[in-house]
Short mmCIF file of C-alpha atoms in Angstrom, two decimals:
data_model
loop_
_atom_site.label_atom_id
_atom_site.label_comp_id
_atom_site.label_asym_id
_atom_site.label_seq_id
_atom_site.Cartn_x
_atom_site.Cartn_y
_atom_site.Cartn_z
CA MET A 86 110.43 128.43 96.07
CA LYS A 87 114.01 128.00 96.34
CA ILE A 88 116.26 125.56 98.13
CA LEU A 89 119.94 126.63 99.60
CA THR A 90 122.50 124.25 101.06
CA ARG A 91 125.69 125.72 102.92
CA PRO A 92 128.43 123.94 105.38
CA PHE A 93 127.34 124.27 109.09
CA GLY A 94 130.25 122.63 110.76
CA THR A 95 131.92 119.88 111.73
CA THR A 96 130.57 117.45 115.16
CA ARG A 97 133.57 116.85 117.32
CA SER A 98 133.55 113.46 115.70
CA GLY A 99 134.23 114.51 112.38
CA GLU A 100 130.92 114.06 110.69
CA GLU A 101 130.11 117.37 108.30
CA VAL A 102 126.67 119.26 109.14
CA HIS A 103 124.97 121.42 106.15
CA CYS A 104 122.13 124.17 107.10
CA ILE A 105 119.37 123.87 103.79
CA ARG A 106 117.23 126.72 103.58
CA LEU A 107 113.64 126.72 102.04
CA GLU A 108 112.29 129.69 101.07
CA HIS A 109 108.76 130.38 100.27
CA ASP A 110 107.21 132.58 97.93
CA SER A 111 104.91 134.01 100.35
CA GLY A 112 107.94 135.41 102.00
CA ILE A 113 108.81 132.77 104.81
CA VAL A 114 112.05 131.27 105.08
CA ALA A 115 113.12 127.93 107.47
CA GLU A 116 116.58 126.68 107.87
CA VAL A 117 117.25 123.08 109.07
CA LEU A 118 120.12 120.98 109.94
CA SER A 119 121.02 117.68 109.36
CA TYR A 120 122.28 117.71 112.99
CA GLY A 121 119.28 116.50 114.93
CA ALA A 122 116.88 117.06 112.02
CA ILE A 123 116.46 120.40 113.56
CA LEU A 124 114.37 123.69 112.54
CA ARG A 125 117.13 126.20 112.95
CA ALA A 126 114.75 128.89 112.47
CA LEU A 127 111.96 130.31 110.86
CA TRP A 128 111.21 133.93 109.35
CA VAL A 129 107.89 135.45 109.03
CA PRO A 130 106.85 138.26 107.31
CA THR A 131 104.98 140.99 109.19
CA ALA A 132 104.00 144.54 107.78
CA ALA A 133 107.25 145.81 110.44
CA GLY A 134 109.26 143.15 108.90
CA PRO A 135 110.12 139.49 109.23
CA VAL A 136 109.99 137.99 112.92
CA GLN A 137 112.52 134.85 113.95
CA VAL A 138 109.70 132.81 115.87
CA CYS A 139 111.54 129.41 116.60
CA ALA A 140 114.53 129.65 118.89
CA GLY A 141 117.73 128.44 117.77
CA TYR A 142 121.59 128.47 117.99
CA GLU A 143 124.16 129.93 115.56
CA THR A 144 126.46 127.61 115.59
CA LEU A 145 127.21 123.89 115.76
CA GLU A 146 128.77 123.93 118.89
CA GLU A 147 126.24 125.82 120.63
CA TYR A 148 124.48 122.62 119.42
CA GLU A 149 126.43 119.86 120.80
CA ALA A 150 126.36 122.03 124.45
CA GLY A 151 123.43 122.41 124.28
CA THR A 152 120.91 120.32 126.32
CA CYS A 153 117.29 121.59 125.75
CA TYR A 154 116.46 120.09 122.30
CA LEU A 155 116.56 123.67 120.55
CA GLY A 156 114.31 122.47 117.61
CA ALA A 157 115.57 118.73 117.32
CA VAL A 158 113.74 115.47 116.21
CA VAL A 159 113.78 113.95 119.16
CA GLY A 160 113.68 109.73 119.32
CA ARG A 161 113.20 106.80 119.85
CA CYS A 162 110.56 108.06 122.82
CA ALA A 163 110.07 111.52 123.32
CA GLY A 164 109.63 112.75 127.26
CA ARG A 165 110.57 110.52 129.96
CA ILE A 166 110.38 106.72 130.76
CA ASP A 167 110.26 106.07 134.25
CA GLY A 168 113.96 104.77 135.90
CA GLY A 169 114.44 104.12 132.28
CA HIS A 170 112.32 101.51 132.86
CA PHE A 171 109.92 99.60 130.39
CA VAL A 172 108.71 95.95 129.08
CA LEU A 173 108.06 94.50 126.08
CA ASN A 174 106.57 90.94 124.62
CA GLY A 175 107.53 90.15 128.22
CA THR A 176 111.22 91.29 128.75
CA GLU A 177 112.56 94.00 130.34
CA TYR A 178 114.69 96.55 128.84
CA GLN A 179 116.85 99.29 130.71
CA LEU A 180 117.99 102.55 128.65
CA PRO A 181 120.10 105.20 130.24
CA GLN A 182 119.11 107.62 132.78
CA ASN A 183 119.69 110.45 131.99
CA GLN A 184 117.41 112.78 133.35
CA ASN A 185 116.60 112.75 137.46
CA GLY A 186 117.46 109.10 137.42
CA ASN A 187 114.88 108.64 134.33
CA HIS A 188 115.13 108.38 130.33
CA LEU A 189 114.42 112.10 128.74
CA HIS A 190 114.38 112.15 124.78
CA GLY A 191 115.40 109.36 123.60
CA GLY A 192 118.91 109.14 125.79
CA VAL A 193 122.53 110.40 126.09
CA GLU A 194 122.98 110.15 122.24
CA GLY A 195 119.30 110.45 121.06
CA PHE A 196 118.05 111.48 117.52
CA ASP A 197 119.01 115.35 118.75
CA ARG A 198 122.47 114.29 118.69
CA LYS A 199 122.72 112.49 115.34
CA VAL A 200 123.76 113.26 111.78
CA TRP A 201 121.08 112.45 109.57
CA GLY A 202 121.53 112.01 105.88
CA ILE A 203 120.23 114.59 103.39
CA GLN A 204 117.51 114.09 100.25
CA ILE A 205 116.33 117.22 98.60
CA LEU A 206 112.71 117.72 97.22
CA PRO A 207 112.48 120.55 94.96
CA ARG A 208 109.22 119.19 93.71
CA TYR A 209 107.54 118.94 97.18
CA ARG A 210 109.25 121.86 98.75
CA GLY A 211 111.30 119.79 101.18
CA VAL A 212 113.98 118.07 102.42
CA ARG A 213 114.09 114.48 103.51
CA PHE A 214 116.48 113.54 106.66
CA PHE A 215 116.72 110.02 107.30
CA ARG A 216 119.10 107.77 109.37
CA ARG A 217 118.77 103.75 110.99
CA SER A 218 118.81 103.36 114.51
CA GLU A 219 120.37 100.41 115.38
CA ASP A 220 119.04 97.20 117.45
CA GLY A 221 120.60 98.33 120.90
CA GLU A 222 120.76 101.99 120.10
CA GLU A 223 120.24 104.07 123.24
CA GLY A 224 119.03 99.95 124.37
CA TYR A 225 115.96 100.21 122.36
CA PRO A 226 115.31 97.05 120.82
CA GLY A 227 114.62 96.45 117.29
CA ALA A 228 116.54 98.22 114.29
CA VAL A 229 114.27 101.48 112.63
CA GLU A 230 114.19 103.49 109.55
CA VAL A 231 113.40 106.62 110.30
CA SER A 232 113.07 109.45 108.13
CA ALA A 233 112.02 113.52 109.45
CA THR A 234 110.64 115.22 106.13
CA TYR A 235 110.37 119.10 106.29
CA LEU A 236 108.57 121.02 103.63
CA PHE A 237 106.21 123.78 102.59
CA GLU A 238 102.59 123.50 101.00
CA GLU A 239 101.47 125.57 98.76
CA ASP A 240 99.49 128.27 100.94
CA GLY A 241 103.47 128.33 103.10
CA ALA A 242 102.30 126.25 105.99
CA LEU A 243 105.52 124.49 107.07
CA THR A 244 105.23 120.40 107.67
CA LEU A 245 106.98 117.92 108.87
CA ARG A 246 106.07 114.30 108.64
CA PHE A 247 107.57 111.35 110.10
CA ASP A 248 108.11 107.80 108.40
CA ALA A 249 109.70 105.25 109.95
CA LEU A 250 109.76 101.24 109.71
CA ALA A 251 110.64 98.85 112.29
CA GLU A 252 112.86 95.23 111.79
CA GLY A 253 111.69 94.10 114.95
CA ASP A 254 109.35 94.89 117.95
CA THR A 255 110.14 98.24 119.44
CA ILE A 256 108.52 101.20 121.37
CA LEU A 257 108.73 104.21 118.98
CA SER A 258 107.12 108.51 119.84
CA MET A 259 109.33 110.56 117.38
CA THR A 260 108.14 114.43 118.34
CA HIS A 261 109.88 118.07 116.89
CA HIS A 262 110.79 119.67 120.04
CA GLY A 263 110.36 123.11 118.82
CA TYR A 264 110.70 126.44 121.25
CA TRP A 265 108.33 129.32 120.13
CA ASN A 266 108.54 132.98 120.75
CA LEU A 267 106.07 134.69 118.26
CA ALA A 268 107.27 138.23 119.32
CA GLY A 269 111.03 137.27 118.73
CA GLN A 270 112.49 138.08 121.92
CA GLY A 271 111.84 138.12 125.31
CA SER A 272 109.36 136.39 127.34
CA VAL A 273 106.52 134.68 126.00
CA GLY A 274 104.31 135.26 129.09
CA GLY A 275 101.81 137.70 127.25
CA HIS A 276 100.89 134.92 124.52
CA LEU A 277 97.56 133.48 124.26
CA PHE A 278 97.60 129.82 124.57
CA THR A 279 94.70 127.60 122.95
CA THR A 280 93.86 124.10 122.91
CA PRO A 281 90.59 121.83 122.35
CA ALA A 282 92.01 119.09 124.72
CA ASP A 283 89.97 118.00 127.45
CA ARG A 284 92.07 116.16 130.11
CA PHE A 285 96.32 116.62 130.85
CA ALA A 286 98.09 113.86 132.17
CA ALA A 287 99.05 114.22 135.98
CA ILE A 288 103.20 114.06 136.75
CA ARG A 289 105.56 113.67 139.60
CA PRO A 290 107.69 116.67 140.74
CA ASP A 291 110.63 114.78 138.48
CA GLY A 292 108.42 115.28 135.51
CA VAL A 293 107.16 111.77 134.82
CA PRO A 294 103.47 111.36 134.27
CA THR A 295 101.41 109.36 137.12
CA GLY A 296 99.06 107.81 135.06
CA GLU A 297 96.00 109.72 135.99
CA LEU A 298 94.46 111.57 132.82
CA ILE A 299 93.02 114.89 134.68
CA PRO A 300 89.72 116.47 133.38
CA VAL A 301 90.74 120.43 132.50
CA GLU A 302 87.45 121.68 133.35
CA GLY A 303 87.48 124.16 136.25
CA THR A 304 91.52 123.86 136.32
CA PRO A 305 94.14 126.69 134.99
CA PHE A 306 94.83 123.78 132.49
CA ASP A 307 91.71 124.74 130.95
CA PHE A 308 92.59 126.13 127.38
CA THR A 309 89.50 125.50 125.25
CA ARG A 310 89.44 129.37 125.35
CA PRO A 311 92.82 131.22 124.74
CA ALA A 312 94.55 132.62 128.19
CA VAL A 313 97.22 134.23 128.29
CA LEU A 314 100.23 132.13 129.55
CA GLU A 315 101.44 134.63 132.98
CA THR A 316 98.30 134.00 134.29
CA ARG A 317 98.25 130.21 134.85
CA TRP A 318 101.75 129.22 134.69
CA ASP A 319 102.44 130.06 138.49
CA ASN A 320 99.13 129.54 139.51
CA ASP A 321 98.85 127.48 143.04
CA HIS A 322 97.64 124.36 141.30
CA PRO A 323 99.72 121.63 142.82
CA GLN A 324 100.31 120.38 139.29
CA LEU A 325 101.92 123.94 138.05
CA ALA A 326 104.50 123.33 141.38
CA ALA A 327 105.17 119.92 139.92
CA GLY A 328 106.11 121.35 136.68
CA SER A 329 107.51 124.40 137.81
CA GLY A 330 104.74 125.94 135.61
CA PHE A 331 103.11 124.03 132.63
CA ASP A 332 105.37 120.45 131.23
CA HIS A 333 102.11 118.75 130.50
CA THR A 334 100.77 117.03 128.04
CA PHE A 335 97.22 117.18 126.81
CA LEU A 336 95.18 115.18 125.12
CA VAL A 337 93.23 116.56 122.02
CA PRO A 338 90.13 114.60 120.86
CA GLY A 339 89.71 113.05 117.38
CA LYS A 340 92.16 111.55 115.22
CA GLY A 341 94.13 112.20 112.07
CA LEU A 342 95.90 115.49 111.16
CA ARG A 343 93.54 118.42 113.09
CA PRO A 344 94.55 121.44 115.28
CA VAL A 345 95.60 120.46 118.61
CA CYS A 346 96.74 123.92 119.62
CA ARG A 347 97.23 127.67 118.94
CA LEU A 348 99.81 130.25 120.06
CA GLU A 349 98.86 133.76 119.54
CA CYS A 350 101.35 137.00 120.29
CA PRO A 351 98.88 139.93 120.89
CA GLU A 352 101.80 142.22 120.38
CA ASN A 353 102.40 142.01 116.74
CA GLY A 354 99.33 139.94 115.38
CA LEU A 355 101.27 136.87 114.69
CA GLN A 356 99.30 133.34 115.54
CA LEU A 357 100.67 130.24 114.86
CA GLU A 358 98.03 127.17 115.00
CA VAL A 359 99.70 123.66 115.55
CA SER A 360 98.23 120.33 113.92
CA ALA A 361 98.70 117.00 114.00
CA THR A 362 98.11 113.60 114.03
CA MET A 363 99.45 112.34 117.15
CA PRO A 364 96.97 111.88 120.06
CA GLY A 365 98.73 115.00 122.49
CA ILE A 366 100.08 118.18 122.42
CA HIS A 367 102.98 119.01 125.35
CA LEU A 368 103.85 121.84 126.32
CA TYR A 369 106.68 123.29 127.78
CA THR A 370 106.67 126.83 128.82
CA GLY A 371 110.76 127.02 129.66
CA ASN A 372 110.52 126.84 132.77
CA PHE A 373 114.39 126.32 132.93
CA LEU A 374 114.98 127.29 129.29
CA GLU A 375 118.77 128.86 128.94
CA PRO A 376 119.86 131.87 128.65
CA VAL A 377 116.36 133.52 129.11
CA ARG A 378 113.98 131.32 131.49
CA ARG A 379 110.41 131.44 129.90
CA GLY A 380 111.61 132.80 126.45
CA ALA A 381 109.71 131.07 124.70
CA ALA A 382 107.20 128.06 124.63
CA ALA A 383 108.00 124.81 124.14
CA LEU A 384 104.66 122.45 121.12
CA GLU A 385 105.71 119.38 120.95
CA ALA A 386 103.27 117.50 119.09
CA GLN A 387 103.49 113.40 120.62
CA PHE A 388 102.03 111.03 122.59
CA VAL A 389 101.88 110.79 126.31
CA PRO A 390 105.38 109.98 128.04
CA ASP A 391 106.25 106.83 129.76
CA ALA A 392 103.49 105.33 127.81
CA PRO A 393 105.20 102.06 128.40
CA ASN A 394 104.55 101.83 131.78
CA HIS A 395 100.87 102.82 131.48
CA HIS A 396 98.54 100.97 129.36
CA GLN A 397 95.61 103.38 129.43
CA PHE A 398 97.93 105.95 127.04
CA PRO A 399 97.66 105.75 123.41
CA SER A 400 100.31 102.30 122.97
CA VAL A 401 104.25 103.49 121.60
CA GLU A 402 104.41 100.22 120.30
CA LEU A 403 105.64 99.49 117.15
CA PRO A 404 105.32 95.81 115.89
CA LYS A 405 107.51 93.97 113.38
CA GLY A 406 106.93 95.36 109.84
CA LYS A 407 104.37 97.73 110.78
CA ARG A 408 105.54 101.66 109.94
CA TRP A 409 104.96 104.62 111.83
CA GLU A 410 103.69 107.25 109.80
CA HIS A 411 102.80 110.80 111.48
CA GLN A 412 102.73 114.74 110.74
CA ILE A 413 102.71 118.06 111.83
CA GLN A 414 101.99 121.31 110.88
CA TYR A 415 102.77 124.66 111.19
CA ARG A 416 100.70 127.46 109.93
CA PHE A 417 101.01 131.35 110.57
CA ALA A 418 98.73 134.07 110.69
CA CYS A 419 98.79 137.90 110.95
CA ASN A 420 95.92 139.59 112.28
CA GLY A 421 93.77 137.10 111.60
CA GLU A 422 95.16 136.99 107.73
CA SER A 423 96.95 134.03 106.63
CA VAL A 424 100.87 135.03 105.89
#
């Protein structure tokens, strides 16, 4: 296992950004940035050579100009919050409305736009990023100390561990906004997607959940058996019309670290299994992704968006003094054999 660090540029505000390269003995290589705690790239070995499977940019300038959250840790709250408005402990809060009148992925300057502190962890084959989100940052109440740790397991699985401690009552729902294309290029339309989810959160045309949790059975959202994405995403189901394709959170039964979805590329035999401790997996099929529409699929293990306004959803409230600990794990195989 090797860990290498190099400069990655300076932000417009004058902060230095570094790129940490994690090289596992299996041949899997990940590059992560202190800007946005971003997974910039991930190479997976195959018989034909390494494939770069996680979409990312080559320069810091592209990340600062980008609007698609490529590979970033997003927060405080992933997904949309209706009108940027919620009530906590009887107090109303108004967050920035940074997309179509709603609050998205933590706001104008969310976690994805911050430079995080760095702690290299050689013993654990990884790196820990950390920062303090002050009371009132992007309108959120209560200060929170947060960290995101990328580390390789002995068998080559890449784990992302989240840890947060609230200094005041707040809401929190972080995720990793990785975009995946197991072919390394082209459309992900031919990829197979599977999830054990039995329900999904219905959305309005602006992407905000309606509050309804719909059983997947008998719908194009039933991925309990592998299905090719392009055979589903333009179906005439009204929910696919609402999202211009898949942009929905699926609720996965069970608790703790468990498989929440799998992505497969028939072209080269690569498979990605995502396990997580969060209640759901959000599938976004790059319906507005630039520069290549549907050139990658975002798999965001998370809580249901707009949870503060829907008490039937798993709660994202984080009381003062309580820790928020979750993890996401990415495990690769090629033609059924572990990488």
